[in-house]
Amino acid sequence: MSFIRETKETENIDNLSFAQKQRLSFIDFSLMFKGSVNRKELTAKFEMGMANATRDLAVYKELAPNNIDFDQKERTYFQAKTFKPLFSYDARQTMAKLSNKISDGFDGVLEIPFPVDAPYQLNVPDIFIVAKIVQAILKQKPISIIYTSLSSGSKAREIVPHTIVDNGLRWHVRGFDRNSKSFRDFVLTRVTKVTIKADTPSAEENKLEDHQWMRMMPLQLVPHPNNVQHPTAIALDYGMTDGQLDITIRAAMAGYLLRRWNVDCTADAELVGAEYQLWLKNRKALFGAENLTIAPGYVPELEEL
């Protein structure tokens, strides 16, 4: 994270201590992704007194006067319509923080060039789009979005989001689609506009009614019996116990995992190739799960016999 103010405000920020910069970044992060912040949250996060929290909020308001509105009744600062983040957010780092429940908003500067690299990833979502969706989920509100799909192009949709998910390849938001009357996944990079709506979702739009999301499936993964010459190596890779990895995953996510790990889902481990190092031992556990067309070798018709 870096500071984006290039005026006298930057000089004021640079004169602050590291600890206070961290607290200001927490305020900024909370306003952007939650839409609000208050003294109680500051005191709980940083184990500080109310007076210090009041001072930090005052400093933030001085640096970014157009970012917050104070509600006297709720004793809470809310994101103003003119909000522009005081800090800039690296999209990849911020998405990683959100997925790991890290809300400090502050990235310490590491000057040591660690010899660690990662393969190229698909484009990450617009962090401001993500912020709006996160706010809607926390407030349990529906949203209107402009979404571009492969089948119908760009058009407006209304959805009730409940979770943002990393499926291992890209980020998507899962929620109730008011057009199809079903729970679906929407790729975040294909969302170009978000508007939070004021109405309250109906009972059928609640996350608890998303049966594919609520259903947990036990999967038993073992080294592929035909493609792997030394199964102990695979057992070490995946931390298996007695040559088997037992995991429990949401039905809505099963297809993504099986594709990402190239798990052979055929009945008799029939897929050939060095990329298939795992075999799903209990394939019948997949019965009833959706989006399994992407699971390697899975043929649902066999489960009906």
PDB file of C-alpha atoms in Angstrom:
ATOM      1  CA  MET A   1       0.000   0.000   0.000  1.00  0.00           C
ATOM      2  CA  SER A   2       1.209   3.481  -0.812  1.00  0.00           C
ATOM      3  CA  PHE A   3      -0.068   6.953  -0.072  1.00  0.00           C
ATOM      4  CA  ILE A   4      -1.849   8.668  -2.942  1.00  0.00           C
ATOM      5  CA  ARG A   5      -1.984  12.263  -1.720  1.00  0.00           C
ATOM      6  CA  GLU A   6       0.664  14.337  -3.513  1.00  0.00           C
ATOM      7  CA  THR A   7       0.053  17.633  -1.732  1.00  0.00           C
ATOM      8  CA  LYS A   8       0.627  19.010   1.743  1.00  0.00           C
ATOM      9  CA  GLU A   9      -1.458  16.110   3.067  1.00  0.00           C
ATOM     10  CA  THR A  10       1.290  13.668   2.046  1.00  0.00           C
ATOM     11  CA  GLU A  11       3.805  15.642   4.054  1.00  0.00           C
ATOM     12  CA  ASN A  12       1.477  15.529   7.058  1.00  0.00           C
ATOM     13  CA  ILE A  13       1.106  11.753   6.719  1.00  0.00           C
ATOM     14  CA  ASP A  14       4.829  11.249   6.369  1.00  0.00           C
ATOM     15  CA  ASN A  15       5.373  13.116   9.635  1.00  0.00           C
ATOM     16  CA  LEU A  16       3.183  10.658  11.525  1.00  0.00           C
ATOM     17  CA  SER A  17       4.545   7.647  13.354  1.00  0.00           C
ATOM     18  CA  PHE A  18       4.382   4.194  11.798  1.00  0.00           C
ATOM     19  CA  ALA A  19       1.791   3.135  14.391  1.00  0.00           C
ATOM     20  CA  GLN A  20      -0.499   6.059  13.634  1.00  0.00           C
ATOM     21  CA  LYS A  21      -0.211   5.481   9.886  1.00  0.00           C
ATOM     22  CA  GLN A  22      -1.330   1.928  10.552  1.00  0.00           C
ATOM     23  CA  ARG A  23      -4.362   3.135  12.509  1.00  0.00           C
ATOM     24  CA  LEU A  24      -5.271   5.640   9.788  1.00  0.00           C
ATOM     25  CA  SER A  25      -5.033   2.896   7.181  1.00  0.00           C
ATOM     26  CA  PHE A  26      -7.427   0.787   9.251  1.00  0.00           C
ATOM     27  CA  ILE A  27      -9.908   3.673   9.261  1.00  0.00           C
ATOM     28  CA  ASP A  28      -9.530   4.081   5.492  1.00  0.00           C
ATOM     29  CA  PHE A  29      -9.872   0.335   4.885  1.00  0.00           C
ATOM     30  CA  SER A  30     -12.990   0.100   7.074  1.00  0.00           C
ATOM     31  CA  LEU A  31     -14.656   3.023   5.323  1.00  0.00           C
ATOM     32  CA  MET A  32     -13.909   1.576   1.896  1.00  0.00           C
ATOM     33  CA  PHE A  33     -14.919  -2.035   2.471  1.00  0.00           C
ATOM     34  CA  LYS A  34     -17.404  -1.822   5.355  1.00  0.00           C
ATOM     35  CA  GLY A  35     -18.724   1.662   4.711  1.00  0.00           C
ATOM     36  CA  SER A  36     -18.292   2.710   8.337  1.00  0.00           C
ATOM     37  CA  VAL A  37     -15.960   2.879  11.336  1.00  0.00           C
ATOM     38  CA  ASN A  38     -16.256   3.949  14.975  1.00  0.00           C
ATOM     39  CA  ARG A  39     -14.126   4.519  18.050  1.00  0.00           C
ATOM     40  CA  LYS A  40     -15.035   1.184  19.609  1.00  0.00           C
ATOM     41  CA  GLU A  41     -13.619  -0.708  16.624  1.00  0.00           C
ATOM     42  CA  LEU A  42     -10.392   1.285  16.816  1.00  0.00           C
ATOM     43  CA  THR A  43      -9.941   0.682  20.527  1.00  0.00           C
ATOM     44  CA  ALA A  44     -10.605  -3.044  20.129  1.00  0.00           C
ATOM     45  CA  LYS A  45      -8.268  -3.412  17.154  1.00  0.00           C
ATOM     46  CA  PHE A  46      -5.307  -1.505  18.596  1.00  0.00           C
ATOM     47  CA  GLU A  47      -5.956  -1.849  22.353  1.00  0.00           C
ATOM     48  CA  MET A  48      -6.004   1.908  22.810  1.00  0.00           C
ATOM     49  CA  GLY A  49      -8.056   4.392  24.816  1.00  0.00           C
ATOM     50  CA  MET A  50     -11.095   6.270  23.542  1.00  0.00           C
ATOM     51  CA  ALA A  51      -9.202   9.567  23.592  1.00  0.00           C
ATOM     52  CA  ASN A  52      -6.545   8.232  21.231  1.00  0.00           C
ATOM     53  CA  ALA A  53      -9.207   6.800  18.938  1.00  0.00           C
ATOM     54  CA  THR A  54     -10.954  10.171  18.842  1.00  0.00           C
ATOM     55  CA  ARG A  55      -7.663  11.847  17.969  1.00  0.00           C
ATOM     56  CA  ASP A  56      -6.939   9.428  15.116  1.00  0.00           C
ATOM     57  CA  LEU A  57     -10.399   9.927  13.655  1.00  0.00           C
ATOM     58  CA  ALA A  58      -9.897  13.677  13.857  1.00  0.00           C
ATOM     59  CA  VAL A  59      -6.541  13.392  12.074  1.00  0.00           C
ATOM     60  CA  TYR A  60      -8.124  11.253   9.352  1.00  0.00           C
ATOM     61  CA  LYS A  61     -10.934  13.770   8.902  1.00  0.00           C
ATOM     62  CA  GLU A  62      -8.383  16.587   8.642  1.00  0.00           C
ATOM     63  CA  LEU A  63      -6.450  14.699   5.954  1.00  0.00           C
ATOM     64  CA  ALA A  64      -9.552  13.570   4.044  1.00  0.00           C
ATOM     65  CA  PRO A  65     -12.457  15.866   5.031  1.00  0.00           C
ATOM     66  CA  ASN A  66     -14.656  14.657   2.145  1.00  0.00           C
ATOM     67  CA  ASN A  67     -14.385  10.979   3.051  1.00  0.00           C
ATOM     68  CA  ILE A  68     -16.556  10.636   6.145  1.00  0.00           C
ATOM     69  CA  ASP A  69     -19.901  11.698   7.560  1.00  0.00           C
ATOM     70  CA  PHE A  70     -20.539  11.428  11.289  1.00  0.00           C
ATOM     71  CA  ASP A  71     -23.860  10.084  12.551  1.00  0.00           C
ATOM     72  CA  GLN A  72     -24.419  11.581  16.003  1.00  0.00           C
ATOM     73  CA  LYS A  73     -27.156   9.118  16.916  1.00  0.00           C
ATOM     74  CA  GLU A  74     -25.142   5.994  16.065  1.00  0.00           C
ATOM     75  CA  ARG A  75     -21.820   7.549  17.096  1.00  0.00           C
ATOM     76  CA  THR A  76     -20.340   6.156  13.892  1.00  0.00           C
ATOM     77  CA  TYR A  77     -18.459   7.564  10.912  1.00  0.00           C
ATOM     78  CA  PHE A  78     -19.906   6.528   7.552  1.00  0.00           C
ATOM     79  CA  GLN A  79     -18.413   6.577   4.081  1.00  0.00           C
ATOM     80  CA  ALA A  80     -19.330   9.836   2.342  1.00  0.00           C
ATOM     81  CA  LYS A  81     -20.583   9.867  -1.239  1.00  0.00           C
ATOM     82  CA  THR A  82     -17.447  11.833  -2.131  1.00  0.00           C
ATOM     83  CA  PHE A  83     -15.161   9.161  -0.633  1.00  0.00           C
ATOM     84  CA  LYS A  84     -11.758   8.706  -2.253  1.00  0.00           C
ATOM     85  CA  PRO A  85      -9.353   6.411  -0.384  1.00  0.00           C
ATOM     86  CA  LEU A  86      -6.511   8.121   1.408  1.00  0.00           C
ATOM     87  CA  PHE A  87      -4.304   5.140   0.566  1.00  0.00           C
ATOM     88  CA  SER A  88      -3.899   3.243  -2.681  1.00  0.00           C
ATOM     89  CA  TYR A  89      -4.633  -0.485  -2.650  1.00  0.00           C
ATOM     90  CA  ASP A  90      -2.691  -3.157  -4.480  1.00  0.00           C
ATOM     91  CA  ALA A  91      -5.464  -5.366  -5.858  1.00  0.00           C
ATOM     92  CA  ARG A  92      -3.714  -8.722  -5.399  1.00  0.00           C
ATOM     93  CA  GLN A  93      -2.551  -7.987  -1.859  1.00  0.00           C
ATOM     94  CA  THR A  94      -5.936  -6.587  -0.864  1.00  0.00           C
ATOM     95  CA  MET A  95      -7.864  -9.584  -2.227  1.00  0.00           C
ATOM     96  CA  ALA A  96      -5.489 -11.861  -0.321  1.00  0.00           C
ATOM     97  CA  LYS A  97      -6.140  -9.871   2.851  1.00  0.00           C
ATOM     98  CA  LEU A  98      -9.898 -10.014   2.417  1.00  0.00           C
ATOM     99  CA  SER A  99      -9.808 -13.768   1.857  1.00  0.00           C
ATOM    100  CA  ASN A 100      -7.723 -14.235   5.013  1.00  0.00           C
ATOM    101  CA  LYS A 101      -9.895 -11.925   7.151  1.00  0.00           C
ATOM    102  CA  ILE A 102      -7.120  -9.320   7.526  1.00  0.00           C
ATOM    103  CA  SER A 103      -8.630  -5.862   7.956  1.00  0.00           C
ATOM    104  CA  ASP A 104      -5.727  -3.621   8.924  1.00  0.00           C
ATOM    105  CA  GLY A 105      -5.411  -2.193   5.431  1.00  0.00           C
ATOM    106  CA  PHE A 106      -1.711  -1.517   5.951  1.00  0.00           C
ATOM    107  CA  ASP A 107       1.186  -3.053   4.048  1.00  0.00           C
ATOM    108  CA  GLY A 108       4.574  -2.646   5.654  1.00  0.00           C
ATOM    109  CA  VAL A 109       7.366  -1.889   3.206  1.00  0.00           C
ATOM    110  CA  LEU A 110       9.771  -4.801   2.878  1.00  0.00           C
ATOM    111  CA  GLU A 111      13.066  -3.722   1.373  1.00  0.00           C
ATOM    112  CA  ILE A 112      14.588  -7.215   1.381  1.00  0.00           C
ATOM    113  CA  PRO A 113      14.231  -8.810  -2.089  1.00  0.00           C
ATOM    114  CA  PHE A 114      13.121 -12.310  -1.127  1.00  0.00           C
ATOM    115  CA  PRO A 115      13.864 -14.979  -3.767  1.00  0.00           C
ATOM    116  CA  VAL A 116      10.209 -15.954  -4.166  1.00  0.00           C
ATOM    117  CA  ASP A 117       8.121 -15.751  -7.321  1.00  0.00           C
ATOM    118  CA  ALA A 118       4.741 -16.923  -8.540  1.00  0.00           C
ATOM    119  CA  PRO A 119       3.322 -17.917 -11.938  1.00  0.00           C
ATOM    120  CA  TYR A 120       1.240 -15.469 -13.926  1.00  0.00           C
ATOM    121  CA  GLN A 121      -2.337 -15.077 -12.763  1.00  0.00           C
ATOM    122  CA  LEU A 122      -5.470 -13.881 -14.485  1.00  0.00           C
ATOM    123  CA  ASN A 123      -6.465 -10.255 -14.081  1.00  0.00           C
ATOM    124  CA  VAL A 124      -7.593  -9.353 -10.566  1.00  0.00           C
ATOM    125  CA  PRO A 125     -10.929  -7.588  -9.981  1.00  0.00           C
ATOM    126  CA  ASP A 126     -11.376  -3.838  -9.704  1.00  0.00           C
ATOM    127  CA  ILE A 127     -10.892  -3.255  -5.978  1.00  0.00           C
ATOM    128  CA  PHE A 128     -13.583  -0.559  -5.898  1.00  0.00           C
ATOM    129  CA  ILE A 129     -16.095  -2.992  -7.406  1.00  0.00           C
ATOM    130  CA  VAL A 130     -15.114  -5.525  -4.735  1.00  0.00           C
ATOM    131  CA  ALA A 131     -15.527  -2.898  -1.997  1.00  0.00           C
ATOM    132  CA  LYS A 132     -19.111  -2.169  -3.056  1.00  0.00           C
ATOM    133  CA  ILE A 133     -19.997  -5.865  -3.148  1.00  0.00           C
ATOM    134  CA  VAL A 134     -18.426  -6.452   0.272  1.00  0.00           C
ATOM    135  CA  GLN A 135     -20.494  -3.591   1.698  1.00  0.00           C
ATOM    136  CA  ALA A 136     -23.665  -5.088   0.204  1.00  0.00           C
ATOM    137  CA  ILE A 137     -22.896  -8.511   1.675  1.00  0.00           C
ATOM    138  CA  LEU A 138     -22.229  -7.062   5.141  1.00  0.00           C
ATOM    139  CA  LYS A 139     -25.431  -5.006   4.983  1.00  0.00           C
ATOM    140  CA  GLN A 140     -27.374  -7.941   3.499  1.00  0.00           C
ATOM    141  CA  LYS A 141     -28.555  -5.856   0.564  1.00  0.00           C
ATOM    142  CA  PRO A 142     -29.139  -6.725  -3.103  1.00  0.00           C
ATOM    143  CA  ILE A 143     -27.114  -5.050  -5.828  1.00  0.00           C
ATOM    144  CA  SER A 144     -27.645  -3.997  -9.406  1.00  0.00           C
ATOM    145  CA  ILE A 145     -24.673  -4.812 -11.625  1.00  0.00           C
ATOM    146  CA  ILE A 146     -23.593  -4.525 -15.224  1.00  0.00           C
ATOM    147  CA  TYR A 147     -22.312  -7.991 -16.078  1.00  0.00           C
ATOM    148  CA  THR A 148     -20.752  -9.336 -19.259  1.00  0.00           C
ATOM    149  CA  SER A 149     -21.306 -13.035 -19.848  1.00  0.00           C
ATOM    150  CA  LEU A 150     -20.083 -15.293 -22.641  1.00  0.00           C
ATOM    151  CA  SER A 151     -23.635 -16.144 -23.695  1.00  0.00           C
ATOM    152  CA  SER A 152     -25.506 -12.830 -23.557  1.00  0.00           C
ATOM    153  CA  GLY A 153     -22.919 -10.055 -23.510  1.00  0.00           C
ATOM    154  CA  SER A 154     -23.268  -7.010 -21.256  1.00  0.00           C
ATOM    155  CA  LYS A 155     -26.539  -6.342 -19.484  1.00  0.00           C
ATOM    156  CA  ALA A 156     -27.941  -5.248 -16.132  1.00  0.00           C
ATOM    157  CA  ARG A 157     -28.662  -7.866 -13.497  1.00  0.00           C
ATOM    158  CA  GLU A 158     -29.949  -7.848  -9.949  1.00  0.00           C
ATOM    159  CA  ILE A 159     -28.331 -10.258  -7.543  1.00  0.00           C
ATOM    160  CA  VAL A 160     -28.245 -10.826  -3.798  1.00  0.00           C
ATOM    161  CA  PRO A 161     -24.569 -11.607  -3.069  1.00  0.00           C
ATOM    162  CA  HIS A 162     -23.530 -13.642  -0.059  1.00  0.00           C
ATOM    163  CA  THR A 163     -19.856 -14.638  -0.544  1.00  0.00           C
ATOM    164  CA  ILE A 164     -16.792 -13.647  -2.554  1.00  0.00           C
ATOM    165  CA  VAL A 165     -14.783 -16.723  -3.493  1.00  0.00           C
ATOM    166  CA  ASP A 166     -11.352 -17.508  -4.899  1.00  0.00           C
ATOM    167  CA  ASN A 167     -11.801 -20.692  -6.933  1.00  0.00           C
ATOM    168  CA  GLY A 168      -8.078 -21.073  -7.504  1.00  0.00           C
ATOM    169  CA  LEU A 169      -8.129 -19.520 -10.981  1.00  0.00           C
ATOM    170  CA  ARG A 170     -10.141 -16.325 -10.529  1.00  0.00           C
ATOM    171  CA  TRP A 171     -12.425 -14.523  -8.135  1.00  0.00           C
ATOM    172  CA  HIS A 172     -16.194 -14.685  -8.288  1.00  0.00           C
ATOM    173  CA  VAL A 173     -19.156 -13.611  -6.205  1.00  0.00           C
ATOM    174  CA  ARG A 174     -21.858 -16.119  -5.370  1.00  0.00           C
ATOM    175  CA  GLY A 175     -25.408 -15.030  -4.815  1.00  0.00           C
ATOM    176  CA  PHE A 176     -29.056 -15.259  -5.818  1.00  0.00           C
ATOM    177  CA  ASP A 177     -29.737 -14.168  -9.401  1.00  0.00           C
ATOM    178  CA  ARG A 178     -33.153 -12.527  -9.554  1.00  0.00           C
ATOM    179  CA  ASN A 179     -33.371 -13.128 -13.289  1.00  0.00           C
ATOM    180  CA  SER A 180     -32.919 -16.909 -13.262  1.00  0.00           C
ATOM    181  CA  LYS A 181     -34.307 -17.309  -9.712  1.00  0.00           C
ATOM    182  CA  SER A 182     -31.309 -19.404  -8.739  1.00  0.00           C
ATOM    183  CA  PHE A 183     -27.982 -19.163  -6.945  1.00  0.00           C
ATOM    184  CA  ARG A 184     -25.083 -18.653  -9.325  1.00  0.00           C
ATOM    185  CA  ASP A 185     -21.439 -17.631  -9.576  1.00  0.00           C
ATOM    186  CA  PHE A 186     -20.481 -14.334 -11.229  1.00  0.00           C
ATOM    187  CA  VAL A 187     -16.872 -13.687 -12.268  1.00  0.00           C
ATOM    188  CA  LEU A 188     -15.794 -10.450 -10.591  1.00  0.00           C
ATOM    189  CA  THR A 189     -13.668  -9.181 -13.469  1.00  0.00           C
ATOM    190  CA  ARG A 190     -16.796  -9.201 -15.649  1.00  0.00           C
ATOM    191  CA  VAL A 191     -18.640  -6.829 -13.312  1.00  0.00           C
ATOM    192  CA  THR A 192     -18.200  -3.219 -14.448  1.00  0.00           C
ATOM    193  CA  LYS A 193     -20.709  -1.362 -12.265  1.00  0.00           C
ATOM    194  CA  VAL A 194     -22.290  -1.957  -8.848  1.00  0.00           C
ATOM    195  CA  THR A 195     -25.163  -0.128  -7.182  1.00  0.00           C
ATOM    196  CA  ILE A 196     -26.346  -1.131  -3.723  1.00  0.00           C
ATOM    197  CA  LYS A 197     -30.143  -1.283  -3.559  1.00  0.00           C
ATOM    198  CA  ALA A 198     -32.265  -0.357  -0.571  1.00  0.00           C
ATOM    199  CA  ASP A 199     -34.804  -3.209  -0.537  1.00  0.00           C
ATOM    200  CA  THR A 200     -34.559  -6.199   1.768  1.00  0.00           C
ATOM    201  CA  PRO A 201     -33.964  -9.650   0.206  1.00  0.00           C
ATOM    202  CA  SER A 202     -36.738 -12.210   0.452  1.00  0.00           C
ATOM    203  CA  ALA A 203     -36.421 -15.487   2.326  1.00  0.00           C
ATOM    204  CA  GLU A 204     -35.702 -17.475  -0.852  1.00  0.00           C
ATOM    205  CA  GLU A 205     -32.726 -15.198  -1.576  1.00  0.00           C
ATOM    206  CA  ASN A 206     -31.020 -15.911   1.747  1.00  0.00           C
ATOM    207  CA  LYS A 207     -27.691 -17.768   1.774  1.00  0.00           C
ATOM    208  CA  LEU A 208     -29.258 -20.527   3.869  1.00  0.00           C
ATOM    209  CA  GLU A 209     -31.423 -21.384   0.849  1.00  0.00           C
ATOM    210  CA  ASP A 210     -28.351 -21.891  -1.311  1.00  0.00           C
ATOM    211  CA  HIS A 211     -28.313 -25.659  -0.901  1.00  0.00           C
ATOM    212  CA  GLN A 212     -25.240 -26.182  -3.072  1.00  0.00           C
ATOM    213  CA  TRP A 213     -23.355 -23.764  -0.847  1.00  0.00           C
ATOM    214  CA  MET A 214     -24.618 -25.127   2.455  1.00  0.00           C
ATOM    215  CA  ARG A 215     -24.096 -28.790   1.556  1.00  0.00           C
ATOM    216  CA  MET A 216     -20.685 -30.104   2.629  1.00  0.00           C
ATOM    217  CA  MET A 217     -19.221 -33.012   0.674  1.00  0.00           C
ATOM    218  CA  PRO A 218     -16.539 -35.437   1.981  1.00  0.00           C
ATOM    219  CA  LEU A 219     -13.928 -36.243  -0.668  1.00  0.00           C
ATOM    220  CA  GLN A 220     -11.318 -38.997  -0.454  1.00  0.00           C
ATOM    221  CA  LEU A 221      -8.274 -38.307  -2.622  1.00  0.00           C
ATOM    222  CA  VAL A 222      -5.509 -40.852  -3.174  1.00  0.00           C
ATOM    223  CA  PRO A 223      -2.430 -41.057  -5.438  1.00  0.00           C
ATOM    224  CA  HIS A 224      -3.439 -42.120  -8.928  1.00  0.00           C
ATOM    225  CA  PRO A 225      -3.083 -45.934  -9.072  1.00  0.00           C
ATOM    226  CA  ASN A 226      -1.924 -45.962 -12.714  1.00  0.00           C
ATOM    227  CA  ASN A 227      -0.165 -42.662 -13.439  1.00  0.00           C
ATOM    228  CA  VAL A 228       2.046 -42.381 -10.356  1.00  0.00           C
ATOM    229  CA  GLN A 229       5.085 -44.608  -9.947  1.00  0.00           C
ATOM    230  CA  HIS A 230       6.007 -43.422  -6.438  1.00  0.00           C
ATOM    231  CA  PRO A 231       2.787 -42.632  -4.525  1.00  0.00           C
ATOM    232  CA  THR A 232       4.722 -41.601  -1.414  1.00  0.00           C
ATOM    233  CA  ALA A 233       5.791 -38.426  -3.230  1.00  0.00           C
ATOM    234  CA  ILE A 234       2.152 -37.472  -3.842  1.00  0.00           C
ATOM    235  CA  ALA A 235       1.259 -38.329  -0.257  1.00  0.00           C
ATOM    236  CA  LEU A 236       3.941 -35.894   0.894  1.00  0.00           C
ATOM    237  CA  ASP A 237       2.785 -33.198  -1.550  1.00  0.00           C
ATOM    238  CA  TYR A 238      -0.753 -33.231  -0.186  1.00  0.00           C
ATOM    239  CA  GLY A 239      -0.086 -34.151   3.441  1.00  0.00           C
ATOM    240  CA  MET A 240      -1.942 -37.432   3.206  1.00  0.00           C
ATOM    241  CA  THR A 241      -2.493 -39.778   6.118  1.00  0.00           C
ATOM    242  CA  ASP A 242      -2.101 -43.475   5.348  1.00  0.00           C
ATOM    243  CA  GLY A 243      -2.005 -42.630   1.655  1.00  0.00           C
ATOM    244  CA  GLN A 244      -5.285 -40.696   1.619  1.00  0.00           C
ATOM    245  CA  LEU A 245      -6.350 -37.074   1.895  1.00  0.00           C
ATOM    246  CA  ASP A 246      -9.799 -36.538   3.406  1.00  0.00           C
ATOM    247  CA  ILE A 247     -11.251 -33.104   2.757  1.00  0.00           C
ATOM    248  CA  THR A 248     -14.686 -31.582   3.148  1.00  0.00           C
ATOM    249  CA  ILE A 249     -15.781 -28.986   0.629  1.00  0.00           C
ATOM    250  CA  ARG A 250     -18.939 -27.135  -0.319  1.00  0.00           C
ATOM    251  CA  ALA A 251     -20.835 -28.766  -3.175  1.00  0.00           C
ATOM    252  CA  ALA A 252     -20.744 -25.467  -5.052  1.00  0.00           C
ATOM    253  CA  MET A 253     -16.924 -25.508  -4.931  1.00  0.00           C
ATOM    254  CA  ALA A 254     -16.244 -29.192  -5.632  1.00  0.00           C
ATOM    255  CA  GLY A 255     -15.938 -28.850  -9.397  1.00  0.00           C
ATOM    256  CA  TYR A 256     -13.437 -26.002  -9.103  1.00  0.00           C
ATOM    257  CA  LEU A 257     -11.203 -27.961  -6.733  1.00  0.00           C
ATOM    258  CA  LEU A 258     -11.279 -31.152  -8.774  1.00  0.00           C
ATOM    259  CA  ARG A 259     -10.357 -29.272 -11.937  1.00  0.00           C
ATOM    260  CA  ARG A 260      -7.635 -27.216 -10.265  1.00  0.00           C
ATOM    261  CA  TRP A 261      -5.970 -30.321  -8.827  1.00  0.00           C
ATOM    262  CA  ASN A 262      -6.596 -32.421 -11.980  1.00  0.00           C
ATOM    263  CA  VAL A 263      -8.304 -35.139  -9.970  1.00  0.00           C
ATOM    264  CA  ASP A 264      -9.321 -38.160 -12.028  1.00  0.00           C
ATOM    265  CA  CYS A 265     -13.036 -38.603 -11.298  1.00  0.00           C
ATOM    266  CA  THR A 266     -13.616 -41.701 -13.423  1.00  0.00           C
ATOM    267  CA  ALA A 267     -14.879 -44.853 -11.745  1.00  0.00           C
ATOM    268  CA  ASP A 268     -11.748 -46.927 -12.414  1.00  0.00           C
ATOM    269  CA  ALA A 269      -8.995 -44.294 -12.624  1.00  0.00           C
ATOM    270  CA  GLU A 270      -9.097 -44.382 -16.429  1.00  0.00           C
ATOM    271  CA  LEU A 271      -7.551 -40.993 -17.302  1.00  0.00           C
ATOM    272  CA  VAL A 272      -4.034 -41.231 -18.674  1.00  0.00           C
ATOM    273  CA  GLY A 273      -1.435 -38.494 -18.337  1.00  0.00           C
ATOM    274  CA  ALA A 274       1.214 -37.179 -15.979  1.00  0.00           C
ATOM    275  CA  GLU A 275      -1.089 -34.302 -14.984  1.00  0.00           C
ATOM    276  CA  TYR A 276      -3.511 -36.724 -13.311  1.00  0.00           C
ATOM    277  CA  GLN A 277      -1.697 -37.515 -10.072  1.00  0.00           C
ATOM    278  CA  LEU A 278      -4.812 -37.853  -7.905  1.00  0.00           C
ATOM    279  CA  TRP A 279      -7.851 -40.098  -8.074  1.00  0.00           C
ATOM    280  CA  LEU A 280     -11.196 -39.515  -6.357  1.00  0.00           C
ATOM    281  CA  LYS A 281     -11.789 -42.716  -4.431  1.00  0.00           C
ATOM    282  CA  ASN A 282     -15.395 -41.984  -3.382  1.00  0.00           C
ATOM    283  CA  ARG A 283     -16.817 -40.479  -6.568  1.00  0.00           C
ATOM    284  CA  LYS A 284     -20.388 -41.276  -5.466  1.00  0.00           C
ATOM    285  CA  ALA A 285     -20.038 -38.483  -2.893  1.00  0.00           C
ATOM    286  CA  LEU A 286     -20.412 -36.055  -5.815  1.00  0.00           C
ATOM    287  CA  PHE A 287     -23.979 -37.136  -6.537  1.00  0.00           C
ATOM    288  CA  GLY A 288     -26.259 -34.099  -6.657  1.00  0.00           C
ATOM    289  CA  ALA A 289     -23.499 -31.520  -6.920  1.00  0.00           C
ATOM    290  CA  GLU A 290     -23.694 -28.976  -9.717  1.00  0.00           C
ATOM    291  CA  ASN A 291     -20.996 -27.527 -12.037  1.00  0.00           C
ATOM    292  CA  LEU A 292     -19.245 -30.909 -12.260  1.00  0.00           C
ATOM    293  CA  THR A 293     -18.842 -30.722 -16.035  1.00  0.00           C
ATOM    294  CA  ILE A 294     -15.412 -29.255 -15.281  1.00  0.00           C
ATOM    295  CA  ALA A 295     -14.419 -32.187 -13.031  1.00  0.00           C
ATOM    296  CA  PRO A 296     -11.969 -34.378 -15.039  1.00  0.00           C
ATOM    297  CA  GLY A 297     -13.638 -37.550 -16.261  1.00  0.00           C
ATOM    298  CA  TYR A 298     -16.819 -37.201 -14.227  1.00  0.00           C
ATOM    299  CA  VAL A 299     -19.894 -38.670 -15.939  1.00  0.00           C
ATOM    300  CA  PRO A 300     -23.031 -38.074 -13.816  1.00  0.00           C
ATOM    301  CA  GLU A 301     -25.090 -40.645 -15.715  1.00  0.00           C
ATOM    302  CA  LEU A 302     -23.082 -43.435 -14.119  1.00  0.00           C
ATOM    303  CA  GLU A 303     -24.297 -42.431 -10.681  1.00  0.00           C
ATOM    304  CA  GLU A 304     -27.915 -43.035 -11.692  1.00  0.00           C
ATOM    305  CA  LEU A 305     -27.350 -46.726 -12.472  1.00  0.00           C
TER     306      LEU A 305
END
